[in-house]
PDB file of C-alpha atoms in Angstrom:
ATOM      1  CA  UNK A   1      17.216  33.277 -26.253  1.00 76.00           C
ATOM      2  CA  UNK A   2      14.595  32.713 -28.245  1.00 83.00           C
ATOM      3  CA  UNK A   3      12.165  29.016 -27.578  1.00 90.00           C
ATOM      4  CA  UNK A   4       8.777  27.501 -28.076  1.00 95.00           C
ATOM      5  CA  UNK A   5       6.467  25.567 -25.959  1.00 96.00           C
ATOM      6  CA  UNK A   6       3.647  23.562 -26.960  1.00 97.00           C
ATOM      7  CA  UNK A   7       1.301  22.931 -24.032  1.00 91.00           C
ATOM      8  CA  UNK A   8       0.201  19.791 -25.149  1.00 95.00           C
ATOM      9  CA  UNK A   9       1.905  16.654 -26.181  1.00 95.00           C
ATOM     10  CA  UNK A  10      -1.254  14.681 -27.457  1.00 97.00           C
ATOM     11  CA  UNK A  11      -4.454  16.080 -28.344  1.00 97.00           C
ATOM     12  CA  UNK A  12      -7.042  13.463 -28.831  1.00 97.00           C
ATOM     13  CA  UNK A  13     -10.255  14.315 -30.800  1.00 97.00           C
ATOM     14  CA  UNK A  14     -12.936  12.665 -32.344  1.00 97.00           C
ATOM     15  CA  UNK A  15     -13.953  13.404 -36.273  1.00 97.00           C
ATOM     16  CA  UNK A  16     -15.669  16.782 -37.117  1.00 97.00           C
ATOM     17  CA  UNK A  17     -14.667  17.859 -33.882  1.00 98.00           C
ATOM     18  CA  UNK A  18     -12.934  21.272 -33.225  1.00 98.00           C
ATOM     19  CA  UNK A  19      -9.108  21.060 -32.148  1.00 98.00           C
ATOM     20  CA  UNK A  20      -6.310  23.621 -30.260  1.00 97.00           C
ATOM     21  CA  UNK A  21      -2.567  22.790 -30.401  1.00 98.00           C
ATOM     22  CA  UNK A  22      -1.487  25.582 -28.264  1.00 97.00           C
ATOM     23  CA  UNK A  23       1.839  27.084 -28.898  1.00 97.00           C
ATOM     24  CA  UNK A  24       3.701  30.082 -26.658  1.00 96.00           C
ATOM     25  CA  UNK A  25       7.084  31.444 -27.656  1.00 94.00           C
ATOM     26  CA  UNK A  26       9.320  33.424 -25.847  1.00 90.00           C
ATOM     27  CA  UNK A  27      11.653  36.378 -27.763  1.00 76.00           C
ATOM     28  CA  UNK A  28      12.350  39.958 -27.152  1.00 67.00           C
ATOM     29  CA  UNK A  29      12.256  41.421 -30.850  1.00 72.00           C
ATOM     30  CA  UNK A  30      10.009  40.990 -33.706  1.00 71.00           C
ATOM     31  CA  UNK A  31       9.412  36.896 -34.470  1.00 81.00           C
ATOM     32  CA  UNK A  32       8.255  34.616 -37.751  1.00 92.00           C
ATOM     33  CA  UNK A  33       6.216  32.520 -36.476  1.00 94.00           C
ATOM     34  CA  UNK A  34       5.816  28.535 -38.002  1.00 96.00           C
ATOM     35  CA  UNK A  35       3.729  25.799 -37.655  1.00 97.00           C
ATOM     36  CA  UNK A  36       4.369  22.632 -39.889  1.00 97.00           C
ATOM     37  CA  UNK A  37       2.947  19.352 -40.004  1.00 97.00           C
ATOM     38  CA  UNK A  38       4.406  15.659 -39.915  1.00 96.00           C
ATOM     39  CA  UNK A  39       3.286  12.753 -41.534  1.00 93.00           C
ATOM     40  CA  UNK A  40       4.044   9.302 -40.451  1.00 88.00           C
ATOM     41  CA  UNK A  41       7.646   8.388 -42.336  1.00 83.00           C
ATOM     42  CA  UNK A  42       8.069  11.314 -43.953  1.00 87.00           C
ATOM     43  CA  UNK A  43       9.498  15.448 -43.160  1.00 90.00           C
ATOM     44  CA  UNK A  44       8.309  18.601 -42.494  1.00 95.00           C
ATOM     45  CA  UNK A  45       5.459  20.355 -44.450  1.00 95.00           C
ATOM     46  CA  UNK A  46       4.954  23.927 -43.954  1.00 96.00           C
ATOM     47  CA  UNK A  47       1.386  24.122 -42.828  1.00 97.00           C
ATOM     48  CA  UNK A  48       1.298  28.453 -42.319  1.00 96.00           C
ATOM     49  CA  UNK A  49       3.118  31.113 -41.125  1.00 95.00           C
ATOM     50  CA  UNK A  50       3.029  34.623 -39.721  1.00 93.00           C
ATOM     51  CA  UNK A  51       5.538  36.984 -40.980  1.00 90.00           C
ATOM     52  CA  UNK A  52       3.613  39.981 -40.373  1.00 84.00           C
ATOM     53  CA  UNK A  53       0.405  42.294 -41.216  1.00 85.00           C
ATOM     54  CA  UNK A  54      -2.777  40.162 -40.483  1.00 86.00           C
ATOM     55  CA  UNK A  55      -2.474  38.542 -37.243  1.00 89.00           C
ATOM     56  CA  UNK A  56      -4.961  35.443 -38.630  1.00 91.00           C
ATOM     57  CA  UNK A  57      -3.395  33.319 -40.727  1.00 92.00           C
ATOM     58  CA  UNK A  58      -5.131  30.603 -42.663  1.00 91.00           C
ATOM     59  CA  UNK A  59      -3.801  27.173 -44.625  1.00 92.00           C
ATOM     60  CA  UNK A  60      -5.325  25.991 -47.408  1.00 83.00           C
ATOM     61  CA  UNK A  61      -6.581  22.570 -45.821  1.00 88.00           C
ATOM     62  CA  UNK A  62      -8.617  24.388 -43.108  1.00 94.00           C
ATOM     63  CA  UNK A  63      -6.255  25.567 -40.215  1.00 96.00           C
ATOM     64  CA  UNK A  64      -5.803  28.605 -38.927  1.00 97.00           C
ATOM     65  CA  UNK A  65      -3.345  30.553 -36.217  1.00 97.00           C
ATOM     66  CA  UNK A  66      -4.022  33.597 -34.571  1.00 95.00           C
ATOM     67  CA  UNK A  67      -0.519  35.914 -33.573  1.00 93.00           C
ATOM     68  CA  UNK A  68      -0.878  36.920 -30.084  1.00 92.00           C
ATOM     69  CA  UNK A  69       1.580  39.755 -29.327  1.00 89.00           C
ATOM     70  CA  UNK A  70       0.581  40.132 -25.304  1.00 90.00           C
ATOM     71  CA  UNK A  71       0.466  36.541 -24.746  1.00 92.00           C
ATOM     72  CA  UNK A  72       3.148  35.283 -26.699  1.00 92.00           C
ATOM     73  CA  UNK A  73       1.053  33.219 -28.431  1.00 94.00           C
ATOM     74  CA  UNK A  74       0.312  31.553 -31.863  1.00 96.00           C
ATOM     75  CA  UNK A  75      -1.915  28.390 -31.758  1.00 97.00           C
ATOM     76  CA  UNK A  76      -3.078  26.660 -34.598  1.00 97.00           C
ATOM     77  CA  UNK A  77      -7.439  25.878 -34.719  1.00 97.00           C
ATOM     78  CA  UNK A  78      -9.667  23.369 -37.041  1.00 97.00           C
ATOM     79  CA  UNK A  79     -13.253  23.794 -36.616  1.00 97.00           C
ATOM     80  CA  UNK A  80     -13.625  20.076 -37.592  1.00 97.00           C
ATOM     81  CA  UNK A  81     -10.850  17.905 -38.024  1.00 97.00           C
ATOM     82  CA  UNK A  82     -10.647  14.848 -40.432  1.00 96.00           C
ATOM     83  CA  UNK A  83      -8.748  11.241 -40.116  1.00 96.00           C
ATOM     84  CA  UNK A  84      -6.153  12.710 -41.936  1.00 95.00           C
ATOM     85  CA  UNK A  85      -5.418  14.930 -40.296  1.00 96.00           C
ATOM     86  CA  UNK A  86      -3.688  12.395 -37.255  1.00 96.00           C
ATOM     87  CA  UNK A  87       0.136  13.676 -37.938  1.00 97.00           C
ATOM     88  CA  UNK A  88       2.357  15.567 -35.440  1.00 97.00           C
ATOM     89  CA  UNK A  89       2.416  18.994 -35.387  1.00 98.00           C
ATOM     90  CA  UNK A  90       5.295  21.800 -34.761  1.00 98.00           C
ATOM     91  CA  UNK A  91       5.743  25.382 -34.133  1.00 97.00           C
ATOM     92  CA  UNK A  92       8.099  26.913 -34.556  1.00 96.00           C
ATOM     93  CA  UNK A  93       9.616  30.516 -34.608  1.00 93.00           C
ATOM     94  CA  UNK A  94      12.749  31.742 -36.835  1.00 90.00           C
ATOM     95  CA  UNK A  95      15.785  32.521 -35.078  1.00 76.00           C
ATOM     96  CA  UNK A  96      17.757  35.949 -35.666  1.00 74.00           C
ATOM     97  CA  UNK A  97      20.547  33.487 -36.887  1.00 69.00           C
ATOM     98  CA  UNK A  98      20.197  32.670 -40.296  1.00 73.00           C
ATOM     99  CA  UNK A  99      18.387  29.207 -41.226  1.00 73.00           C
ATOM    100  CA  UNK A 100      17.693  28.439 -37.950  1.00 90.00           C
ATOM    101  CA  UNK A 101      14.538  27.183 -36.633  1.00 93.00           C
ATOM    102  CA  UNK A 102      13.754  26.814 -32.889  1.00 93.00           C
ATOM    103  CA  UNK A 103      10.610  24.322 -32.597  1.00 96.00           C
ATOM    104  CA  UNK A 104       8.714  23.201 -29.644  1.00 96.00           C
ATOM    105  CA  UNK A 105       8.683  20.001 -28.638  1.00 97.00           C
ATOM    106  CA  UNK A 106       6.086  19.038 -31.219  1.00 97.00           C
ATOM    107  CA  UNK A 107       2.291  17.933 -30.524  1.00 98.00           C
ATOM    108  CA  UNK A 108       0.542  14.386 -31.708  1.00 97.00           C
ATOM    109  CA  UNK A 109      -3.073  14.980 -32.833  1.00 97.00           C
ATOM    110  CA  UNK A 110      -4.839  11.933 -32.682  1.00 97.00           C
ATOM    111  CA  UNK A 111      -8.503  11.730 -34.850  1.00 97.00           C
ATOM    112  CA  UNK A 112     -10.661   8.972 -33.745  1.00 96.00           C
ATOM    113  CA  UNK A 113     -13.761   7.989 -35.585  1.00 95.00           C
TER     114      UNK A 113
ATOM    115  CA  UNK B   1       9.861  21.424 -58.886  1.00 72.00           C
ATOM    116  CA  UNK B   2      11.383  18.305 -57.215  1.00 85.00           C
ATOM    117  CA  UNK B   3      11.355  18.613 -53.551  1.00 94.00           C
ATOM    118  CA  UNK B   4      14.417  18.593 -51.241  1.00 97.00           C
ATOM    119  CA  UNK B   5      15.916  14.693 -51.481  1.00 97.00           C
ATOM    120  CA  UNK B   6      18.261  13.264 -49.269  1.00 97.00           C
ATOM    121  CA  UNK B   7      20.084   9.270 -49.409  1.00 97.00           C
ATOM    122  CA  UNK B   8      19.849   7.146 -48.312  1.00 97.00           C
ATOM    123  CA  UNK B   9      16.274   6.849 -46.649  1.00 96.00           C
ATOM    124  CA  UNK B  10      18.019   4.128 -43.946  1.00 97.00           C
ATOM    125  CA  UNK B  11      20.999   3.310 -42.711  1.00 97.00           C
ATOM    126  CA  UNK B  12      22.178   1.194 -39.688  1.00 98.00           C
ATOM    127  CA  UNK B  13      25.601   1.714 -37.910  1.00 98.00           C
ATOM    128  CA  UNK B  14      27.883   0.401 -35.397  1.00 98.00           C
ATOM    129  CA  UNK B  15      29.465   2.298 -32.807  1.00 98.00           C
ATOM    130  CA  UNK B  16      32.724   3.920 -34.209  1.00 98.00           C
ATOM    131  CA  UNK B  17      32.050   3.801 -37.324  1.00 98.00           C
ATOM    132  CA  UNK B  18      31.442   7.047 -39.214  1.00 98.00           C
ATOM    133  CA  UNK B  19      28.432   7.816 -41.372  1.00 98.00           C
ATOM    134  CA  UNK B  20      28.099  10.420 -44.430  1.00 98.00           C
ATOM    135  CA  UNK B  21      24.036  11.770 -45.050  1.00 98.00           C
ATOM    136  CA  UNK B  22      23.567  13.577 -48.226  1.00 98.00           C
ATOM    137  CA  UNK B  23      20.655  16.253 -48.885  1.00 98.00           C
ATOM    138  CA  UNK B  24      19.675  18.300 -52.919  1.00 98.00           C
ATOM    139  CA  UNK B  25      17.981  20.861 -52.171  1.00 98.00           C
ATOM    140  CA  UNK B  26      15.287  22.574 -54.318  1.00 97.00           C
ATOM    141  CA  UNK B  27      17.256  24.143 -57.406  1.00 96.00           C
ATOM    142  CA  UNK B  28      17.424  27.590 -57.240  1.00 95.00           C
ATOM    143  CA  UNK B  29      18.302  26.946 -53.334  1.00 96.00           C
ATOM    144  CA  UNK B  30      21.450  28.390 -51.778  1.00 96.00           C
ATOM    145  CA  UNK B  31      20.649  27.430 -48.227  1.00 96.00           C
ATOM    146  CA  UNK B  32      20.514  23.754 -46.848  1.00 97.00           C
ATOM    147  CA  UNK B  33      20.072  23.476 -42.776  1.00 97.00           C
ATOM    148  CA  UNK B  34      20.447  20.212 -41.032  1.00 98.00           C
ATOM    149  CA  UNK B  35      18.465  18.954 -38.092  1.00 97.00           C
ATOM    150  CA  UNK B  36      18.497  15.988 -35.662  1.00 98.00           C
ATOM    151  CA  UNK B  37      15.168  14.739 -34.523  1.00 96.00           C
ATOM    152  CA  UNK B  38      14.774  12.392 -31.667  1.00 96.00           C
ATOM    153  CA  UNK B  39      12.326  11.407 -29.431  1.00 92.00           C
ATOM    154  CA  UNK B  40      14.096  12.936 -26.007  1.00 89.00           C
ATOM    155  CA  UNK B  41      15.082  16.235 -27.715  1.00 93.00           C
ATOM    156  CA  UNK B  42      12.934  16.731 -30.818  1.00 94.00           C
ATOM    157  CA  UNK B  43      14.180  18.845 -33.255  1.00 96.00           C
ATOM    158  CA  UNK B  44      17.313  20.786 -32.985  1.00 96.00           C
ATOM    159  CA  UNK B  45      19.342  22.300 -35.195  1.00 96.00           C
ATOM    160  CA  UNK B  46      22.899  21.379 -36.464  1.00 97.00           C
ATOM    161  CA  UNK B  47      24.028  23.806 -39.024  1.00 95.00           C
ATOM    162  CA  UNK B  48      23.475  25.687 -42.054  1.00 96.00           C
ATOM    163  CA  UNK B  49      25.313  25.965 -45.330  1.00 96.00           C
ATOM    164  CA  UNK B  50      25.088  28.830 -48.253  1.00 96.00           C
ATOM    165  CA  UNK B  51      27.152  29.747 -50.737  1.00 94.00           C
ATOM    166  CA  UNK B  52      29.337  26.606 -49.530  1.00 95.00           C
ATOM    167  CA  UNK B  53      30.252  28.438 -46.283  1.00 95.00           C
ATOM    168  CA  UNK B  54      28.694  27.372 -42.506  1.00 95.00           C
ATOM    169  CA  UNK B  55      27.618  30.257 -41.271  1.00 93.00           C
ATOM    170  CA  UNK B  56      25.014  28.510 -38.297  1.00 91.00           C
ATOM    171  CA  UNK B  57      26.158  25.840 -35.736  1.00 93.00           C
ATOM    172  CA  UNK B  58      24.181  24.645 -33.352  1.00 93.00           C
ATOM    173  CA  UNK B  59      25.241  22.768 -30.115  1.00 94.00           C
ATOM    174  CA  UNK B  60      26.527  19.394 -31.350  1.00 96.00           C
ATOM    175  CA  UNK B  61      29.954  17.614 -30.694  1.00 96.00           C
ATOM    176  CA  UNK B  62      32.540  18.382 -33.491  1.00 96.00           C
ATOM    177  CA  UNK B  63      32.120  14.758 -34.624  1.00 97.00           C
ATOM    178  CA  UNK B  64      28.969  16.316 -36.521  1.00 98.00           C
ATOM    179  CA  UNK B  65      30.220  18.363 -39.693  1.00 97.00           C
ATOM    180  CA  UNK B  66      29.010  18.986 -42.743  1.00 97.00           C
ATOM    181  CA  UNK B  67      29.793  20.779 -46.545  1.00 97.00           C
ATOM    182  CA  UNK B  68      28.122  22.068 -49.176  1.00 98.00           C
ATOM    183  CA  UNK B  69      29.041  22.155 -52.870  1.00 97.00           C
ATOM    184  CA  UNK B  70      29.005  24.856 -55.518  1.00 96.00           C
ATOM    185  CA  UNK B  71      25.794  22.931 -56.834  1.00 95.00           C
ATOM    186  CA  UNK B  72      24.325  23.704 -53.121  1.00 97.00           C
ATOM    187  CA  UNK B  73      24.178  20.145 -52.688  1.00 98.00           C
ATOM    188  CA  UNK B  74      25.019  19.423 -48.805  1.00 98.00           C
ATOM    189  CA  UNK B  75      26.321  16.525 -47.143  1.00 98.00           C
ATOM    190  CA  UNK B  76      26.972  15.919 -43.373  1.00 98.00           C
ATOM    191  CA  UNK B  77      28.989  13.519 -41.499  1.00 98.00           C
ATOM    192  CA  UNK B  78      29.507  11.463 -38.290  1.00 98.00           C
ATOM    193  CA  UNK B  79      32.415  10.170 -37.380  1.00 95.00           C
ATOM    194  CA  UNK B  80      33.000   8.017 -34.384  1.00 97.00           C
ATOM    195  CA  UNK B  81      29.763   7.596 -33.897  1.00 98.00           C
ATOM    196  CA  UNK B  82      27.698   6.596 -30.320  1.00 97.00           C
ATOM    197  CA  UNK B  83      24.220   4.907 -29.320  1.00 97.00           C
ATOM    198  CA  UNK B  84      22.728   7.934 -29.740  1.00 96.00           C
ATOM    199  CA  UNK B  85      23.109   9.378 -32.748  1.00 98.00           C
ATOM    200  CA  UNK B  86      20.691   7.216 -33.412  1.00 98.00           C
ATOM    201  CA  UNK B  87      18.086   9.476 -34.821  1.00 97.00           C
ATOM    202  CA  UNK B  88      16.315  10.541 -37.604  1.00 97.00           C
ATOM    203  CA  UNK B  89      18.017  13.761 -39.655  1.00 98.00           C
ATOM    204  CA  UNK B  90      16.549  16.080 -41.741  1.00 97.00           C
ATOM    205  CA  UNK B  91      18.124  18.854 -44.135  1.00 97.00           C
ATOM    206  CA  UNK B  92      16.094  22.021 -45.504  1.00 97.00           C
ATOM    207  CA  UNK B  93      16.356  24.197 -47.933  1.00 97.00           C
ATOM    208  CA  UNK B  94      15.401  27.738 -48.683  1.00 96.00           C
ATOM    209  CA  UNK B  95      16.185  30.551 -51.558  1.00 96.00           C
ATOM    210  CA  UNK B  96      18.668  32.581 -49.203  1.00 93.00           C
ATOM    211  CA  UNK B  97      17.883  31.287 -45.106  1.00 91.00           C
ATOM    212  CA  UNK B  98      16.568  34.042 -44.069  1.00 91.00           C
ATOM    213  CA  UNK B  99      14.035  34.723 -41.244  1.00 90.00           C
ATOM    214  CA  UNK B 100      11.471  34.998 -43.003  1.00 90.00           C
ATOM    215  CA  UNK B 101      11.701  32.408 -45.469  1.00 93.00           C
ATOM    216  CA  UNK B 102      10.096  28.681 -45.740  1.00 94.00           C
ATOM    217  CA  UNK B 103      12.864  26.137 -44.984  1.00 95.00           C
ATOM    218  CA  UNK B 104      11.380  23.123 -47.545  1.00 97.00           C
ATOM    219  CA  UNK B 105      12.161  19.382 -45.329  1.00 97.00           C
ATOM    220  CA  UNK B 106      13.341  16.074 -47.166  1.00 97.00           C
ATOM    221  CA  UNK B 107      11.699  12.926 -46.057  1.00 96.00           C
ATOM    222  CA  UNK B 108      14.995  12.431 -43.835  1.00 96.00           C
ATOM    223  CA  UNK B 109      17.630   9.681 -42.895  1.00 97.00           C
ATOM    224  CA  UNK B 110      17.172   7.426 -40.116  1.00 97.00           C
ATOM    225  CA  UNK B 111      20.282   6.315 -38.803  1.00 98.00           C
ATOM    226  CA  UNK B 112      20.161   3.546 -36.313  1.00 98.00           C
ATOM    227  CA  UNK B 113      23.582   2.955 -34.580  1.00 98.00           C
ATOM    228  CA  UNK B 114      24.513  -0.467 -32.667  1.00 97.00           C
TER     229      UNK B 114
END
């Protein structure tokens, strides 16, 4: 069965510092990987996704993630965070069954001034 | 295009009651998936509907059910509510529900069971 592990439940960081949110997955087949962000009292918004091709994927707001098949990882990075990046971040893998995402437990990113 | 909408946004019920939540997908999207989000269990998949048929179901008791209408709008129903059903219920829509498609989430319905 597929599963996703987010290694850190909370990541505190100062504004303008770099950050990495770690995600590992287990799957015996090809995977599609996603990072979603959830701001307080809102639903989830797609940040970026890996389907195939280049292992480095980028979002429009400066986040990037690298698919590493040998380490079964899909870590999310940003070189310089802003206060507005404070949110909960979820890594997910798409199940082979249609319409189902399997999520990690989430990582709360706390950006301090 | 309008995003995914969910109604109501907040609900308070008592144990033993039943509740119906509604989800309107993005126009043109035919797949609707439902998830339960709790602090302890995180985000868990409930079920997915496509063309008025349930195609996939998570590990939830039969008290949780759903349906989809011909316009792709979906409802989920929880009968005989328990305290543990308190959660944020999220629905998401996509074009066909294929694994590589992005799922677009609504703001959720927050259910509190007293």
